[in-house]
Coordinates of C-alpha atoms and ligand atoms in Angstrom, one line a residue:
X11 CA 24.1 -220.8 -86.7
X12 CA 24.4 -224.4 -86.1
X13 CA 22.4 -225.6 -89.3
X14 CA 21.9 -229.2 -89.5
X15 CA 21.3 -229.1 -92.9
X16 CA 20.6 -233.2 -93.5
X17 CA 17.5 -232.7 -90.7
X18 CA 16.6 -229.7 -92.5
X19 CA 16.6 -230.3 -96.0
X20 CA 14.8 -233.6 -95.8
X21 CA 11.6 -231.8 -93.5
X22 CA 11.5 -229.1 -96.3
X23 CA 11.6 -231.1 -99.4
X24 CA 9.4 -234.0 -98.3
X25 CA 8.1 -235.6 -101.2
X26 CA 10.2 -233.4 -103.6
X27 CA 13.8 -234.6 -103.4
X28 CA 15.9 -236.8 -100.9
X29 CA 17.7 -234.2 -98.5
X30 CA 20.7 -236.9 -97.8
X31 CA 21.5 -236.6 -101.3
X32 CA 21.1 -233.4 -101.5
X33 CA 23.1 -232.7 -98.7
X34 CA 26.0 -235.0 -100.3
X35 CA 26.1 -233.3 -103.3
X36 CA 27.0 -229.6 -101.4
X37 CA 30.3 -231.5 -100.9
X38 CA 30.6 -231.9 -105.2
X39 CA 32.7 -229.2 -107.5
X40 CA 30.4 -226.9 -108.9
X41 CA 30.2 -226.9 -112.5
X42 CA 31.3 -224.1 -114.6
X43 CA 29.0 -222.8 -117.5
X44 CA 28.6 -219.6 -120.1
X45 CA 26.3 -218.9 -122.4
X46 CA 27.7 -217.2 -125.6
X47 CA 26.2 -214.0 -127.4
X48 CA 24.6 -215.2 -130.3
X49 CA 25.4 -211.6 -131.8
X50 CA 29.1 -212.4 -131.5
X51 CA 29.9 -215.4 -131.4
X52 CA 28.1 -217.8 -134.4
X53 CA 30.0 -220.7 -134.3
X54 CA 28.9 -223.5 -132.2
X55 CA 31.9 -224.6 -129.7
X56 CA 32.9 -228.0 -129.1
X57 CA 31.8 -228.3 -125.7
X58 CA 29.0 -229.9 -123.8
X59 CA 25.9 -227.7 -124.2
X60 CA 23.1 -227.3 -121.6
X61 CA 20.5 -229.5 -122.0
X62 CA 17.8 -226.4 -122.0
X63 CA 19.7 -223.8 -123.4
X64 CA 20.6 -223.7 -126.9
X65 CA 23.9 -221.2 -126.4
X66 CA 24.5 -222.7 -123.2
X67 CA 27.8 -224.6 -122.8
X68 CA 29.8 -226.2 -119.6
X69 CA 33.6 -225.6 -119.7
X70 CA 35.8 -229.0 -118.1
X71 CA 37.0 -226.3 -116.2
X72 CA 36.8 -222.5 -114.2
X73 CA 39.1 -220.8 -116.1
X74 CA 40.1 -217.1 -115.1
X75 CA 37.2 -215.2 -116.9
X76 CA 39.1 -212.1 -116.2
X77 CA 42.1 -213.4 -118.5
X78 CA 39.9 -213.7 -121.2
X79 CA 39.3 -210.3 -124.2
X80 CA 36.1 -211.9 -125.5
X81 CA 34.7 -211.9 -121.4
X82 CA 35.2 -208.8 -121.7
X83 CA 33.7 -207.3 -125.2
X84 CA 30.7 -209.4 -124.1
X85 CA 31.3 -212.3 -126.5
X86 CA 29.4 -214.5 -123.6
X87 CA 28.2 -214.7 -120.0
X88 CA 29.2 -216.9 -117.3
X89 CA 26.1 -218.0 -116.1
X90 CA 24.7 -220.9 -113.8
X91 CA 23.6 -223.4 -116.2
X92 CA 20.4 -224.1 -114.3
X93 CA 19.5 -220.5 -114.3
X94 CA 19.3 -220.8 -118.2
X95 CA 16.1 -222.8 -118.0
X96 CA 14.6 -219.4 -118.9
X97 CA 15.0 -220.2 -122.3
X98 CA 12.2 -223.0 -121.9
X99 CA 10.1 -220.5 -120.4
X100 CA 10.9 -217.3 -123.1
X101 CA 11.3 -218.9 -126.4
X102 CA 7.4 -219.9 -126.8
X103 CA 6.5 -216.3 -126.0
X104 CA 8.9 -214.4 -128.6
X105 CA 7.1 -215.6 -131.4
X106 CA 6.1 -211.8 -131.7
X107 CA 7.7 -208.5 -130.2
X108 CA 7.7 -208.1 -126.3
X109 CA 7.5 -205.8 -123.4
X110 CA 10.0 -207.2 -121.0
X111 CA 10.8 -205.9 -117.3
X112 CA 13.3 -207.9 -116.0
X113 CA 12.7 -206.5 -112.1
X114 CA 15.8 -207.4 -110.4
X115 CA 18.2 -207.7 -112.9
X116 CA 21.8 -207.2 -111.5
X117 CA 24.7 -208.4 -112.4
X118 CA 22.7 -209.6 -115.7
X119 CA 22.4 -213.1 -116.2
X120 CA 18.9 -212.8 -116.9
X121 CA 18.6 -209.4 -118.5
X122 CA 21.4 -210.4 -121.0
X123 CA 19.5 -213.4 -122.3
X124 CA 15.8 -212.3 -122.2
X125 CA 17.4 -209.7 -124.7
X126 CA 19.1 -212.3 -127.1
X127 CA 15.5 -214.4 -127.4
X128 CA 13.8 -211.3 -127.8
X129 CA 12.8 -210.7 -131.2
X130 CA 12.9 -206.9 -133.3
X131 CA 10.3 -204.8 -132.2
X132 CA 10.6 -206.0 -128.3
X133 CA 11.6 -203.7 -126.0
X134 CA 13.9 -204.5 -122.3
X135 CA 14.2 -202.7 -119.1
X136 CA 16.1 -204.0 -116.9
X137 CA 15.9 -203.0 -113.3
X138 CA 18.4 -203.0 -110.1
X139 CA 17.6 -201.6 -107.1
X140 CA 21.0 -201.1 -106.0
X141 CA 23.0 -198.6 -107.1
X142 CA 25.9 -199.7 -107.6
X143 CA 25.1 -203.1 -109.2
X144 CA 22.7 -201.4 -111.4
X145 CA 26.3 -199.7 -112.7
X146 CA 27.4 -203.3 -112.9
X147 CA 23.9 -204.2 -115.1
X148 CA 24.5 -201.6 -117.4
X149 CA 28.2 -202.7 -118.1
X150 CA 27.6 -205.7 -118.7
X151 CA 24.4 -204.6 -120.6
X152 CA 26.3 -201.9 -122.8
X153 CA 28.6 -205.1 -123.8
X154 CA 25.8 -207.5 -124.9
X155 CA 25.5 -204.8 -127.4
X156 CA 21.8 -204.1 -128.4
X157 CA 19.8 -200.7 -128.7
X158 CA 16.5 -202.1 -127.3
X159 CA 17.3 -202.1 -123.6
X160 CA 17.0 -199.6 -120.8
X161 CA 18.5 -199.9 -117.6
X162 CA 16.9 -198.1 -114.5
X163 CA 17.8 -198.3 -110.7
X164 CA 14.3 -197.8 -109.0
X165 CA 12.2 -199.8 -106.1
X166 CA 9.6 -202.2 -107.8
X167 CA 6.8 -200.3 -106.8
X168 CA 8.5 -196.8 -109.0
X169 CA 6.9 -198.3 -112.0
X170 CA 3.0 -198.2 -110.9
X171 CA 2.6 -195.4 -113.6
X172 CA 3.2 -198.9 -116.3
X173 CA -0.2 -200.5 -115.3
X174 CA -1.2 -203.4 -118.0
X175 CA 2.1 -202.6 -119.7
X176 CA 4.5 -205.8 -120.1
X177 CA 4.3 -208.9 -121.6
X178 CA 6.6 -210.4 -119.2
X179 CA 8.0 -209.0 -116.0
X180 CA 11.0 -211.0 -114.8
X181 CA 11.3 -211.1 -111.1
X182 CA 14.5 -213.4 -109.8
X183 CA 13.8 -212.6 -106.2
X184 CA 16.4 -212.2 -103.3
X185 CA 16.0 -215.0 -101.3
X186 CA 18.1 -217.0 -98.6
X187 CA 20.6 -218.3 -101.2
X188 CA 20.4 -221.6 -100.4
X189 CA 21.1 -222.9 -103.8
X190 CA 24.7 -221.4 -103.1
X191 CA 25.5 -223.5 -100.0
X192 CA 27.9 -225.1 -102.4
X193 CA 29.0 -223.0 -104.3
X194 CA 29.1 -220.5 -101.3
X195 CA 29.9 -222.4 -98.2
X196 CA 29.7 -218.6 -96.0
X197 CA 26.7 -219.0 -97.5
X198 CA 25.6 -221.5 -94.4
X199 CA 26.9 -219.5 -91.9
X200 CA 24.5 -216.3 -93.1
X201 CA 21.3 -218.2 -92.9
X202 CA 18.6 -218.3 -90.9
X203 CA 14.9 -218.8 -90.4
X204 CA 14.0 -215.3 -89.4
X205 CA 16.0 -214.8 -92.8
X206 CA 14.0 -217.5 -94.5
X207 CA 11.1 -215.6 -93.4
X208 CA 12.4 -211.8 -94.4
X209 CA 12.8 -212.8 -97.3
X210 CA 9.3 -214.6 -98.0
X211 CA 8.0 -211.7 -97.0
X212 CA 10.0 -209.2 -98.9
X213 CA 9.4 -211.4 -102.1
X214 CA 5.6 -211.5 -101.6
X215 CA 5.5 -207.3 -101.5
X216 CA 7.7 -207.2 -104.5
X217 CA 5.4 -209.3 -106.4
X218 CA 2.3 -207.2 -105.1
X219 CA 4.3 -204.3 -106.1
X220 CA 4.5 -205.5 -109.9
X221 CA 1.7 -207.2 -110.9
X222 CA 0.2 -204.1 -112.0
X223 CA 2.6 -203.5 -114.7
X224 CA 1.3 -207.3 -116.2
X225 CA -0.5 -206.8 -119.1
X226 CA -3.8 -208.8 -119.2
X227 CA -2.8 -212.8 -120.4
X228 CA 0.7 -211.8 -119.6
X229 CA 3.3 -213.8 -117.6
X230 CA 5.0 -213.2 -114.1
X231 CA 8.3 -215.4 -114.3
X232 CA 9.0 -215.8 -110.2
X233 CA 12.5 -217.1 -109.3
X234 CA 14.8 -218.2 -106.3
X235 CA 17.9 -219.6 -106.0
X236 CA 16.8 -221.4 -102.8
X237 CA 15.4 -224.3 -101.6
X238 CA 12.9 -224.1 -99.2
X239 CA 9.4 -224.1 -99.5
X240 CA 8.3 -221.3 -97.7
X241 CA 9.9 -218.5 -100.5
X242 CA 9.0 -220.6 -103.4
X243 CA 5.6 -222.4 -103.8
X244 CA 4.3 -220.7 -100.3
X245 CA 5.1 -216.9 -101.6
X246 CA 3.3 -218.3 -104.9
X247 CA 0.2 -220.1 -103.9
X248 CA -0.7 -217.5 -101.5
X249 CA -0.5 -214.9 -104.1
X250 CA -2.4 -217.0 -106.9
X251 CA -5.0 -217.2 -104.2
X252 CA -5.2 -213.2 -103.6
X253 CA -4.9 -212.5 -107.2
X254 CA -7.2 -215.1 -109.2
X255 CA -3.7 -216.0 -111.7
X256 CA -2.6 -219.5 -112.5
X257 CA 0.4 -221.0 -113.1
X258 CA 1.7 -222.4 -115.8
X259 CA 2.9 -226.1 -116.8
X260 CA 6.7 -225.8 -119.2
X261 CA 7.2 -229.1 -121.2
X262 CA 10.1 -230.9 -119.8
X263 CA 12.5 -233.6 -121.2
X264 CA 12.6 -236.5 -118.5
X265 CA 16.6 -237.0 -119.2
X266 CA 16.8 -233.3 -117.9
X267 CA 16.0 -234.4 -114.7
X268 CA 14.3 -231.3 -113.8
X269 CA 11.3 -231.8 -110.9
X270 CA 8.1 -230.4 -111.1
X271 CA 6.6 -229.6 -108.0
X272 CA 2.8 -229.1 -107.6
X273 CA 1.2 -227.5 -104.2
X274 CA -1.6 -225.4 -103.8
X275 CA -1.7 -224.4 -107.4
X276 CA 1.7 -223.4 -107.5
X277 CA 3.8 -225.1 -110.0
X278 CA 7.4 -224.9 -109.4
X279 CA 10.3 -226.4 -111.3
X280 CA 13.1 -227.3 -109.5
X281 CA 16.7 -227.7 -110.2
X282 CA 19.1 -229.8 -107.3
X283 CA 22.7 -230.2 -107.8
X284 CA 22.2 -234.2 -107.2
X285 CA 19.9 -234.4 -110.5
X286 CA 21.4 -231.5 -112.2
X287 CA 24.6 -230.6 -113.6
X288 CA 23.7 -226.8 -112.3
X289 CA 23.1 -225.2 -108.7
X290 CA 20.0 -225.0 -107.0
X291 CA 17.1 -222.7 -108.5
X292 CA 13.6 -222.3 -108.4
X293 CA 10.9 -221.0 -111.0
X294 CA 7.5 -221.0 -111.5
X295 CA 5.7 -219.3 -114.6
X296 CA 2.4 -217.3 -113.6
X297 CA 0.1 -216.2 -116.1
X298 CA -2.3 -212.8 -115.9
X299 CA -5.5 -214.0 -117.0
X300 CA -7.4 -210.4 -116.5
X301 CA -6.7 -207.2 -115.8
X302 CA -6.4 -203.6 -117.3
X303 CA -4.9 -202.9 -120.0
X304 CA -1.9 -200.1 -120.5
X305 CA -3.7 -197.0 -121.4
X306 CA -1.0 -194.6 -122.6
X307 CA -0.8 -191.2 -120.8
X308 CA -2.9 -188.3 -121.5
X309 CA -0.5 -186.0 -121.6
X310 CA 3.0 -187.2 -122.9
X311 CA 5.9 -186.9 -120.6
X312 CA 8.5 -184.4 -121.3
X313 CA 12.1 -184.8 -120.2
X314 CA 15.4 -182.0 -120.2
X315 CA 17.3 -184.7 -120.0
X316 CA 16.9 -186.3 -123.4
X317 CA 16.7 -184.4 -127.1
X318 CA 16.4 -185.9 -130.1
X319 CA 18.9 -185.5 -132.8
X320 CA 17.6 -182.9 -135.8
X321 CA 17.3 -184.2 -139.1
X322 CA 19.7 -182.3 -140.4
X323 CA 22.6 -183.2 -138.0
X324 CA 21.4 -187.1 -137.9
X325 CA 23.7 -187.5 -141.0
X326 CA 26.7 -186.9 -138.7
X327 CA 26.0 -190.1 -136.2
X328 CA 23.6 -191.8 -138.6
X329 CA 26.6 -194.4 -140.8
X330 CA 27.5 -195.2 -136.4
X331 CA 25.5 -198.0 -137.3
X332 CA 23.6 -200.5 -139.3
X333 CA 20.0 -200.2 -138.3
X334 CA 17.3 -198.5 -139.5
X335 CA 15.1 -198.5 -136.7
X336 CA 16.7 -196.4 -134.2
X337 CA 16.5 -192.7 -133.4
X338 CA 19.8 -190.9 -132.2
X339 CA 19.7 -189.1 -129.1
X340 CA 21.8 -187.0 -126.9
X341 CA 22.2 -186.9 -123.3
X342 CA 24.6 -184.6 -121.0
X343 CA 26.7 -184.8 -124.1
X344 CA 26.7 -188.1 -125.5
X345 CA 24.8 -189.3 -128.5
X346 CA 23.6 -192.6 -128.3
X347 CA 20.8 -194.9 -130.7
X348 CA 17.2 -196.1 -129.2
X349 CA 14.9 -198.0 -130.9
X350 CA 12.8 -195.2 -132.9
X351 CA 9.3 -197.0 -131.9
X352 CA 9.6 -196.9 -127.8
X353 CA 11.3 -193.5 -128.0
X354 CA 7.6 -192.1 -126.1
X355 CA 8.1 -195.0 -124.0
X356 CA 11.6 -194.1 -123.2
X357 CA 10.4 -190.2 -122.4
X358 CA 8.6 -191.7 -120.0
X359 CA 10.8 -194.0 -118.2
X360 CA 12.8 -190.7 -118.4
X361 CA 10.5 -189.4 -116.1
X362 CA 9.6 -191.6 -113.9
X363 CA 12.6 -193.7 -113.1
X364 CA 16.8 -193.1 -112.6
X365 CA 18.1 -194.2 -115.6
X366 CA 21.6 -195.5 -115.8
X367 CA 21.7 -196.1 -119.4
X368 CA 19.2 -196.7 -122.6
X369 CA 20.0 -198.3 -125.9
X370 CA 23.7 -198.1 -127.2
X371 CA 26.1 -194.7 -126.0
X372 CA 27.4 -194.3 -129.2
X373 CA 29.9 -191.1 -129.2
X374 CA 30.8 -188.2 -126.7
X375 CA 30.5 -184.5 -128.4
X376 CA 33.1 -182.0 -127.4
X377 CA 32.6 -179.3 -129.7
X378 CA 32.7 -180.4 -133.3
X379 CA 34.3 -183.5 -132.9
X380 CA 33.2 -186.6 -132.0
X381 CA 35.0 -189.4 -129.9
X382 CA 33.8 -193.2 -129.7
X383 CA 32.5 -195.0 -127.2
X384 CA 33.3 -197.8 -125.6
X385 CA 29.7 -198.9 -126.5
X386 CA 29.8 -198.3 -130.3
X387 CA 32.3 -201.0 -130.8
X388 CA 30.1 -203.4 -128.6
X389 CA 27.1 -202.8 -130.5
X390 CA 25.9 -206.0 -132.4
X391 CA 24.9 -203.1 -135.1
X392 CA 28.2 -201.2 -135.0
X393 CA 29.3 -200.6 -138.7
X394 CA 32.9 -201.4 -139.5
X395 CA 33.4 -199.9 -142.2
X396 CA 33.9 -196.4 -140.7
X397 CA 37.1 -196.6 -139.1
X398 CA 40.3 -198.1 -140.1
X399 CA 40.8 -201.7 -138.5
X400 CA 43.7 -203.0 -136.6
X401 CA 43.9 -206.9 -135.5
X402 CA 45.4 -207.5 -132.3
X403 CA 47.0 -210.5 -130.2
X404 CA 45.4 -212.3 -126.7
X405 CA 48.5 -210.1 -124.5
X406 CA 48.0 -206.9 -126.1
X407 CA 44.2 -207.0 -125.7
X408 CA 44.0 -208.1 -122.3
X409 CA 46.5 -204.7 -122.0
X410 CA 43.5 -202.7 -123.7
X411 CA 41.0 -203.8 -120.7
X412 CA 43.4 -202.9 -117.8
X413 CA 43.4 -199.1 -119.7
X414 CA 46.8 -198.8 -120.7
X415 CA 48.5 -197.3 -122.7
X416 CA 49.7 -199.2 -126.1
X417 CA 52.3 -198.7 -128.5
X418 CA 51.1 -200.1 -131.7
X419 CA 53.0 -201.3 -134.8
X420 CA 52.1 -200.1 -138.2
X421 CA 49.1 -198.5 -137.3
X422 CA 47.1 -197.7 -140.7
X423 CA 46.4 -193.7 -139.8
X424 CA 46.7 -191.3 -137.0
X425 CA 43.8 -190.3 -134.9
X426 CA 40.8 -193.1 -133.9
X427 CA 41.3 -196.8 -134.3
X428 CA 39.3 -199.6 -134.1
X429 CA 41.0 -202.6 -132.2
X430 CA 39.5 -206.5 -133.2
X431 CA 40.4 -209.5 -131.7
X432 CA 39.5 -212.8 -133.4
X433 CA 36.9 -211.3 -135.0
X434 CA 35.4 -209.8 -131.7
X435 CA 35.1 -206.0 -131.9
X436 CA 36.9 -204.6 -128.4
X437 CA 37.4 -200.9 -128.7
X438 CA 38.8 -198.1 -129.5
X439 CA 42.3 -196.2 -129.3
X440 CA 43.7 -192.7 -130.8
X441 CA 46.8 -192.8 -132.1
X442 CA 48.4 -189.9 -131.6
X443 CA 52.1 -191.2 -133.0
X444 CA 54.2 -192.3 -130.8
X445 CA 51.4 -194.3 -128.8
X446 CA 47.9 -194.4 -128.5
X447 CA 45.4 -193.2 -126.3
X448 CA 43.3 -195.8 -124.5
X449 CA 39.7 -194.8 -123.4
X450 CA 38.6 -197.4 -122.6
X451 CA 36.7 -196.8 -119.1
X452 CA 38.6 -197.2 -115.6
X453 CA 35.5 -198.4 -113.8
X454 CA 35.4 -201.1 -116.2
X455 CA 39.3 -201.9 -116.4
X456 CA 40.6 -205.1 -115.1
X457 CA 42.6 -204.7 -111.7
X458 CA 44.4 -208.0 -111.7
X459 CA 48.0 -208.4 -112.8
X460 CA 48.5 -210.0 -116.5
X461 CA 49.6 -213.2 -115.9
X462 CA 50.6 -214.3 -119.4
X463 CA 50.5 -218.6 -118.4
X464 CA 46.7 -217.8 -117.4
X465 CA 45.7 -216.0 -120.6
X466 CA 43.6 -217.6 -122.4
X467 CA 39.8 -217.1 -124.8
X468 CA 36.8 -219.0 -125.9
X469 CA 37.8 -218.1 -129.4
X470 CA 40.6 -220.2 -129.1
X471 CA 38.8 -223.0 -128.0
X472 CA 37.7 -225.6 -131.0
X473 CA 34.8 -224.4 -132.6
Ligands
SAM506 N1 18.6 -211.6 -112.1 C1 20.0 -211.4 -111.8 C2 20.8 -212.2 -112.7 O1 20.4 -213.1 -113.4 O2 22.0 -211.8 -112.9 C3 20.2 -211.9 -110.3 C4 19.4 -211.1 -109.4 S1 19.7 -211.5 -107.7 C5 19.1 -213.1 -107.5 C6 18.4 -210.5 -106.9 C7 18.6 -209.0 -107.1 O3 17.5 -208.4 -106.4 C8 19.9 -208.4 -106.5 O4 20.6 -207.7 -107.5 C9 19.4 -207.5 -105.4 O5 20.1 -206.3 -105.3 C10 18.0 -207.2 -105.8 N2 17.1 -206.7 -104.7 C11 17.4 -206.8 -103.4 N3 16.4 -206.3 -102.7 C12 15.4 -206.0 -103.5 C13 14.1 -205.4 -103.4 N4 13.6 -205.1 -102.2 N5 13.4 -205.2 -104.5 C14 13.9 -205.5 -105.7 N6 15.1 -206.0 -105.9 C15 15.9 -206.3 -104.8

């Protein structure tokens, strides 16, 4: 494609933003930013936060992530600093519990922090579309650590039987990626305008497919991490105009230099790399104002697949961990802890949708024993106490995530172990003696070598 993207950039944001300096700005470093897990990390870090996001912070520099343990136990995401503007959007609404569907949630960004400004009592399910990045979602999911998610990999329109259900459906749309040009430059050489107008018209029937699920007064959150008009306020006005919603207006801080963009009713805020220190994204907050409410079926759903724990055995798994308010499960031989209050909910998700995980895998059975999961020592609620603790360095951690296997010093006992880093919980080995037995899962391990001079963690940094 021979893109001129000057010519192009300043027809499609007339009146928004100046296309030359857009265009200039393509040719600018992209920054680098994460946004830490409150859960793990409670220190605030001596870096420059993002201006809209209270845990977000940019790093001088791209460091390899891969290098780092606490990237790994899910200690904090590296996520697009513009992206984070959710925050703006979520924090007014979790002034009570919430229903949340995050729609098209893989690799996470989103999911992982709609969870952390969720309050108790709210509820996630994250959704992915793709198989194999709804594995990735549930990784990275499992590592944020908290019992109140599920992840599913169904097609937007599998979750019709949810009408009136959620407080807030998340739906960060595919789109043409034009936001990426920089980050991306193959990007450019992918797009087109019959791919403009796919995807306008795939995002349109995914947000037909949803609204359903709304709940009356709830909120549609619509993203894109493109530019052009036609898959951002188009895709919206037309469907405020089919549906009788609104949009909403999010109070902005001029010095944040984000644009709102009005047309047709649809109100869109809109990030550029030339007024941002972020890549380009798109969002616009529509609210329900009617519409029916969730009636709870008949007849509830029944599932093979899940069985709650009996009372009498829940005092095996129930010192796992330190929360009340969770029911233990089991599933194709793992036990694993759901919030007790959506476990009706859950049986229905069960069977209605693929899931890929819910709440926290906790331990595998094989016959009377019981072996920890990767997932237990990730979970914000995991308690300590019940296994002896063993500190270890930056090299011998980053050993533990490529899944081999590690001879120890002075280990305090024979059998299970839990490994900490700085604080940060990261797994579990069994020492059987001579060396012990890493677990820790090979779809998760890292591949690269260990280079030692690029080793390196946020929990190091100055706090
Ligand atoms: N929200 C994610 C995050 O913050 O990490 C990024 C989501 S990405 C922009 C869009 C996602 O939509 C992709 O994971 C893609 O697989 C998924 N997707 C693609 N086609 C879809 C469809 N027809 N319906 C729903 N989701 C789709």
């Amino acid at each position: 494609m021979n893109l001129d993207l000057q010519t192009y950039f300043t027809n499609e944001l007339q009146g928004i933003t100046s296309g030359e300096e857009l265009c200039a700005s393509l040719q600018t470093t992209s920054p680098t930013s994460i946004r830490v897990n409150p859960n793990k990390i409670t220190q605030t870090l001596s870096l420059e936060q993002v201006a809209w996001c209270e845990q977000g912070y940019y790093l001088p520099q791209r460091p390899k992530f891969t290098l780092d343990p606490a990237f790994h136990a899910g200690a904090y995401y590296v996520q697009e600093a513009s992206s984070m503007f959710l925050e703006q959007i979520v924090k007014p609404l979790a002034v009570r519990p919430l229903k949340v569907l995050d729609l098209c949630a893989a690799p996470g960004g989103k999911s992982t922090q709609l969870i952390s400004l969720m309050q108790r009592g709210s509820v996630l399910v994250a959704n992915e579309v793709i198989q194999s990045r709804a594995q990735i979602l549930s990784e990275n999911l499992i590592k944020w650590g908290k019992s109140n998610c599920v992840v599913t990999n169904n097609d937007p329109k599998d979750f019709g039987f949810l009408e009136g259900f959620f407080d807030i459906v998340a739906v960060d749309a595919p789109c043409s990626g034009e936001g990426m040009f920089r980050k991306d430059p193959a990007a450019i050489g992918e797009w087109s305008e019959t791919h403009v107008d796919l995807c306008s018209k795939r995002q349109t029937r995914i947000l037909y497919d949803i609204w359903n699920c709304v709940a009356p007064g709830g909120t549609l959150i619509y993203s894109t991490c493109t530019f052009n008009q036609k898959e951002n306020e188009d895709v919206i006005a037309n469907f405020l105009q089919q549906t009788g919603a609104e949009c909403k207006h999010i109070p902005l801080q001029k010095e944040w230099n984000v644009v709102e963009h009005e047309k047709n009713g649809a109100v869109c805020y809109r990030f550029f790399p030339h007024k941002v220190q972020g890549e380009g994204f798109c969002v616009s907050v529509i609210q329900k104002l009617a519409g029916k409410e969730f009636e709870p079926p008949r007849k509830q759903a029944q599932s093979k697949a899940i069985s709650i724990i009996p009372q009498k055995n829940r005092l095996h798994y129930s010192n796992l961990v330190n929360d009340e308010s969770v029911v233990y499960e089991r599933h194709a031989g793992i036990i694993w802890s759901f919030s007790k209050e959506y476990r009706k909910f859950l049986l229905d998700i069960f069977a209605h949708c693929r899931v890929v995980h819910a709440g926290i895998p906790l331990v595998e059975t094989i016959g009377h024993k019981l072996n920890p999961l990767p997932g237990l020592a990730f979970a914000s609620s995991f308690n300590q106490t019940i296994l002896p603790k063993y500190e270890i360095d930056l090299p011998i951690a980053l050993r533990y995530f490529k899944k081999e296997a590690l001879t120890l010093e002075n280990l305090p006992s024979k059998g299970w172990i839990h490994l900490v880093y700085k604080g940060i919980s990261i797994g579990f080995v069994k020492n059987i003696g001579n060396r012990a037995n890493n677990p820790y899962p090979a779809a998760w391990a890292i591949k690269m070598n260990l280079q030692e001079e690029l080793m390196w963690s946020v929990v190091n940094m100055p706090m």
